[in-house]
Amino acid sequence: MHELSIATAIVEQAEEIARSDGADGVSSVTVRVGELAGVVPDALHFAFEVARDGTALAGARLVVEQVTALAWCGGCAEEFAVGMPPFFWCPACDRPSRELRSGRELEITDVEPVPAPT
């Protein structure tokens, strides 16, 4: 399950971000995961719960934003979803596409610090 190594990397990077912002802890981490990234969101959630134990993210939640895989057809200027399994054939002009516009993302987009006590 490579999601555990991904979750561990997310926890480590989120801790660094929180530390550099002067936060003691993290309440949530948002990641964008492309449809073709090879990551199973449910497995990533489970792995995150394991990886966060004993860290500044111990009580943090993981928010996964899924990104649809989109291809671009240079022949007819059509953008289309490739689906799963991916099919890179343009539905508008019936030609193969050579350009993937989205779907391989795996990135942290937000680290929400634990609110400071008032």
PDB file of C-alpha atoms in Angstrom:
ATOM      1  CA  MET A   1       0.000   0.000   0.000  1.00  0.00           C
ATOM      2  CA  HIS A   2       1.962   3.007  -1.263  1.00  0.00           C
ATOM      3  CA  GLU A   3      -0.684   5.341   0.180  1.00  0.00           C
ATOM      4  CA  LEU A   4       1.070   4.993   3.559  1.00  0.00           C
ATOM      5  CA  SER A   5       4.292   6.476   2.177  1.00  0.00           C
ATOM      6  CA  ILE A   6       2.269   9.237   0.505  1.00  0.00           C
ATOM      7  CA  ALA A   7       0.392   9.944   3.751  1.00  0.00           C
ATOM      8  CA  THR A   8       3.669  10.034   5.672  1.00  0.00           C
ATOM      9  CA  ALA A   9       5.075  12.561   3.195  1.00  0.00           C
ATOM     10  CA  ILE A  10       1.904  14.670   3.500  1.00  0.00           C
ATOM     11  CA  VAL A  11       2.200  14.671   7.310  1.00  0.00           C
ATOM     12  CA  GLU A  12       5.885  15.614   7.172  1.00  0.00           C
ATOM     13  CA  GLN A  13       5.311  18.451   4.699  1.00  0.00           C
ATOM     14  CA  ALA A  14       2.266  19.761   6.569  1.00  0.00           C
ATOM     15  CA  GLU A  15       4.283  19.768   9.821  1.00  0.00           C
ATOM     16  CA  GLU A  16       7.034  21.804   8.111  1.00  0.00           C
ATOM     17  CA  ILE A  17       4.492  24.284   6.747  1.00  0.00           C
ATOM     18  CA  ALA A  18       2.828  24.643  10.150  1.00  0.00           C
ATOM     19  CA  ARG A  19       6.173  25.121  11.890  1.00  0.00           C
ATOM     20  CA  SER A  20       7.296  27.765   9.394  1.00  0.00           C
ATOM     21  CA  ASP A  21       3.998  29.598   9.985  1.00  0.00           C
ATOM     22  CA  GLY A  22       4.519  29.447  13.757  1.00  0.00           C
ATOM     23  CA  ALA A  23       1.634  27.037  14.415  1.00  0.00           C
ATOM     24  CA  ASP A  24       1.803  24.343  17.077  1.00  0.00           C
ATOM     25  CA  GLY A  25      -0.577  21.979  15.335  1.00  0.00           C
ATOM     26  CA  VAL A  26      -2.658  21.356  12.257  1.00  0.00           C
ATOM     27  CA  SER A  27      -6.436  20.940  12.165  1.00  0.00           C
ATOM     28  CA  SER A  28      -6.757  19.915   8.499  1.00  0.00           C
ATOM     29  CA  VAL A  29      -4.783  19.271   5.347  1.00  0.00           C
ATOM     30  CA  THR A  30      -6.291  19.566   1.881  1.00  0.00           C
ATOM     31  CA  VAL A  31      -4.774  17.654  -1.016  1.00  0.00           C
ATOM     32  CA  ARG A  32      -5.663  17.497  -4.691  1.00  0.00           C
ATOM     33  CA  VAL A  33      -5.480  13.983  -6.128  1.00  0.00           C
ATOM     34  CA  GLY A  34      -5.776  13.383  -9.846  1.00  0.00           C
ATOM     35  CA  GLU A  35      -7.861  10.554 -11.208  1.00  0.00           C
ATOM     36  CA  LEU A  36      -4.732   9.072 -12.836  1.00  0.00           C
ATOM     37  CA  ALA A  37      -2.367   9.618  -9.885  1.00  0.00           C
ATOM     38  CA  GLY A  38      -2.666   6.001  -8.819  1.00  0.00           C
ATOM     39  CA  VAL A  39      -3.925   6.908  -5.345  1.00  0.00           C
ATOM     40  CA  VAL A  40      -7.042   5.400  -3.798  1.00  0.00           C
ATOM     41  CA  PRO A  41      -8.682   8.160  -1.710  1.00  0.00           C
ATOM     42  CA  ASP A  42     -10.152   5.758   0.888  1.00  0.00           C
ATOM     43  CA  ALA A  43      -6.772   4.093   1.360  1.00  0.00           C
ATOM     44  CA  LEU A  44      -5.120   7.512   1.648  1.00  0.00           C
ATOM     45  CA  HIS A  45      -7.592   8.538   4.377  1.00  0.00           C
ATOM     46  CA  PHE A  46      -6.840   5.342   6.310  1.00  0.00           C
ATOM     47  CA  ALA A  47      -3.075   5.735   5.863  1.00  0.00           C
ATOM     48  CA  PHE A  48      -3.270   9.381   6.954  1.00  0.00           C
ATOM     49  CA  GLU A  49      -4.915   8.364  10.228  1.00  0.00           C
ATOM     50  CA  VAL A  50      -2.012   6.002  10.880  1.00  0.00           C
ATOM     51  CA  ALA A  51       0.724   8.439   9.779  1.00  0.00           C
ATOM     52  CA  ARG A  52      -0.578  11.401  11.808  1.00  0.00           C
ATOM     53  CA  ASP A  53      -0.359   9.639  15.211  1.00  0.00           C
ATOM     54  CA  GLY A  54       2.236  11.202  17.504  1.00  0.00           C
ATOM     55  CA  THR A  55       2.713  14.260  15.272  1.00  0.00           C
ATOM     56  CA  ALA A  56       1.484  17.859  15.188  1.00  0.00           C
ATOM     57  CA  LEU A  57      -1.323  16.504  12.986  1.00  0.00           C
ATOM     58  CA  ALA A  58      -2.596  14.007  15.582  1.00  0.00           C
ATOM     59  CA  GLY A  59      -6.120  15.438  15.485  1.00  0.00           C
ATOM     60  CA  ALA A  60      -6.057  16.688  11.898  1.00  0.00           C
ATOM     61  CA  ARG A  61      -8.477  15.663   9.198  1.00  0.00           C
ATOM     62  CA  LEU A  62      -7.562  15.017   5.594  1.00  0.00           C
ATOM     63  CA  VAL A  63      -9.625  16.643   2.853  1.00  0.00           C
ATOM     64  CA  VAL A  64      -9.175  15.039  -0.567  1.00  0.00           C
ATOM     65  CA  GLU A  65     -10.222  17.003  -3.640  1.00  0.00           C
ATOM     66  CA  GLN A  66     -10.433  14.660  -6.598  1.00  0.00           C
ATOM     67  CA  VAL A  67      -9.363  16.019  -9.983  1.00  0.00           C
ATOM     68  CA  THR A  68     -10.924  14.654 -13.160  1.00  0.00           C
ATOM     69  CA  ALA A  69      -8.495  13.545 -15.859  1.00  0.00           C
ATOM     70  CA  LEU A  70      -8.928  15.787 -18.892  1.00  0.00           C
ATOM     71  CA  ALA A  71      -7.249  15.530 -22.282  1.00  0.00           C
ATOM     72  CA  TRP A  72      -6.987  18.083 -25.082  1.00  0.00           C
ATOM     73  CA  CYS A  73      -7.449  17.317 -28.755  1.00  0.00           C
ATOM     74  CA  GLY A  74      -5.229  19.511 -30.899  1.00  0.00           C
ATOM     75  CA  GLY A  75      -7.136  18.505 -34.025  1.00  0.00           C
ATOM     76  CA  CYS A  76     -10.486  19.994 -33.017  1.00  0.00           C
ATOM     77  CA  ALA A  77      -9.609  22.004 -29.880  1.00  0.00           C
ATOM     78  CA  GLU A  78     -11.883  19.844 -27.707  1.00  0.00           C
ATOM     79  CA  GLU A  79     -11.194  19.157 -24.023  1.00  0.00           C
ATOM     80  CA  PHE A  80     -12.661  15.889 -22.779  1.00  0.00           C
ATOM     81  CA  ALA A  81     -12.676  13.579 -19.762  1.00  0.00           C
ATOM     82  CA  VAL A  82     -10.630  10.442 -20.348  1.00  0.00           C
ATOM     83  CA  GLY A  83     -12.396   8.329 -17.710  1.00  0.00           C
ATOM     84  CA  MET A  84     -11.178   5.215 -15.924  1.00  0.00           C
ATOM     85  CA  PRO A  85      -9.647   3.234 -17.397  1.00  0.00           C
ATOM     86  CA  PRO A  86      -8.329   6.174 -19.438  1.00  0.00           C
ATOM     87  CA  PHE A  87      -9.326   6.441 -23.082  1.00  0.00           C
ATOM     88  CA  PHE A  88      -7.405   9.140 -24.954  1.00  0.00           C
ATOM     89  CA  TRP A  89      -9.547   9.160 -28.077  1.00  0.00           C
ATOM     90  CA  CYS A  90     -11.376  12.396 -28.847  1.00  0.00           C
ATOM     91  CA  PRO A  91     -15.145  11.866 -28.802  1.00  0.00           C
ATOM     92  CA  ALA A  92     -15.688  14.926 -31.031  1.00  0.00           C
ATOM     93  CA  CYS A  93     -13.404  14.181 -33.990  1.00  0.00           C
ATOM     94  CA  ASP A  94     -12.459  10.527 -33.415  1.00  0.00           C
ATOM     95  CA  ARG A  95      -8.685  11.132 -33.214  1.00  0.00           C
ATOM     96  CA  PRO A  96      -6.170  10.256 -30.508  1.00  0.00           C
ATOM     97  CA  SER A  97      -5.132  12.937 -28.056  1.00  0.00           C
ATOM     98  CA  ARG A  98      -1.511  13.491 -27.063  1.00  0.00           C
ATOM     99  CA  GLU A  99      -2.040  16.077 -24.344  1.00  0.00           C
ATOM    100  CA  LEU A 100      -3.203  15.362 -20.820  1.00  0.00           C
ATOM    101  CA  ARG A 101      -4.360  18.599 -19.155  1.00  0.00           C
ATOM    102  CA  SER A 102      -5.190  17.290 -15.682  1.00  0.00           C
ATOM    103  CA  GLY A 103      -5.495  14.095 -13.703  1.00  0.00           C
ATOM    104  CA  ARG A 104      -2.006  13.385 -12.363  1.00  0.00           C
ATOM    105  CA  GLU A 105      -2.042  15.895  -9.522  1.00  0.00           C
ATOM    106  CA  LEU A 106      -0.902  14.942  -6.050  1.00  0.00           C
ATOM    107  CA  GLU A 107      -0.358  18.138  -4.114  1.00  0.00           C
ATOM    108  CA  ILE A 108      -1.052  19.812  -0.809  1.00  0.00           C
ATOM    109  CA  THR A 109      -3.209  22.882  -1.401  1.00  0.00           C
ATOM    110  CA  ASP A 110      -3.966  23.953   2.172  1.00  0.00           C
ATOM    111  CA  VAL A 111      -2.697  23.386   5.701  1.00  0.00           C
ATOM    112  CA  GLU A 112      -5.093  24.753   8.326  1.00  0.00           C
ATOM    113  CA  PRO A 113      -3.390  25.465  11.666  1.00  0.00           C
ATOM    114  CA  VAL A 114      -5.013  24.706  14.995  1.00  0.00           C
ATOM    115  CA  PRO A 115      -6.689  27.927  16.153  1.00  0.00           C
ATOM    116  CA  ALA A 116      -4.754  29.741  18.869  1.00  0.00           C
ATOM    117  CA  PRO A 117      -6.407  29.722  22.301  1.00  0.00           C
ATOM    118  CA  THR A 118      -8.209  32.932  23.175  1.00  0.00           C
TER     119      THR A 118
END
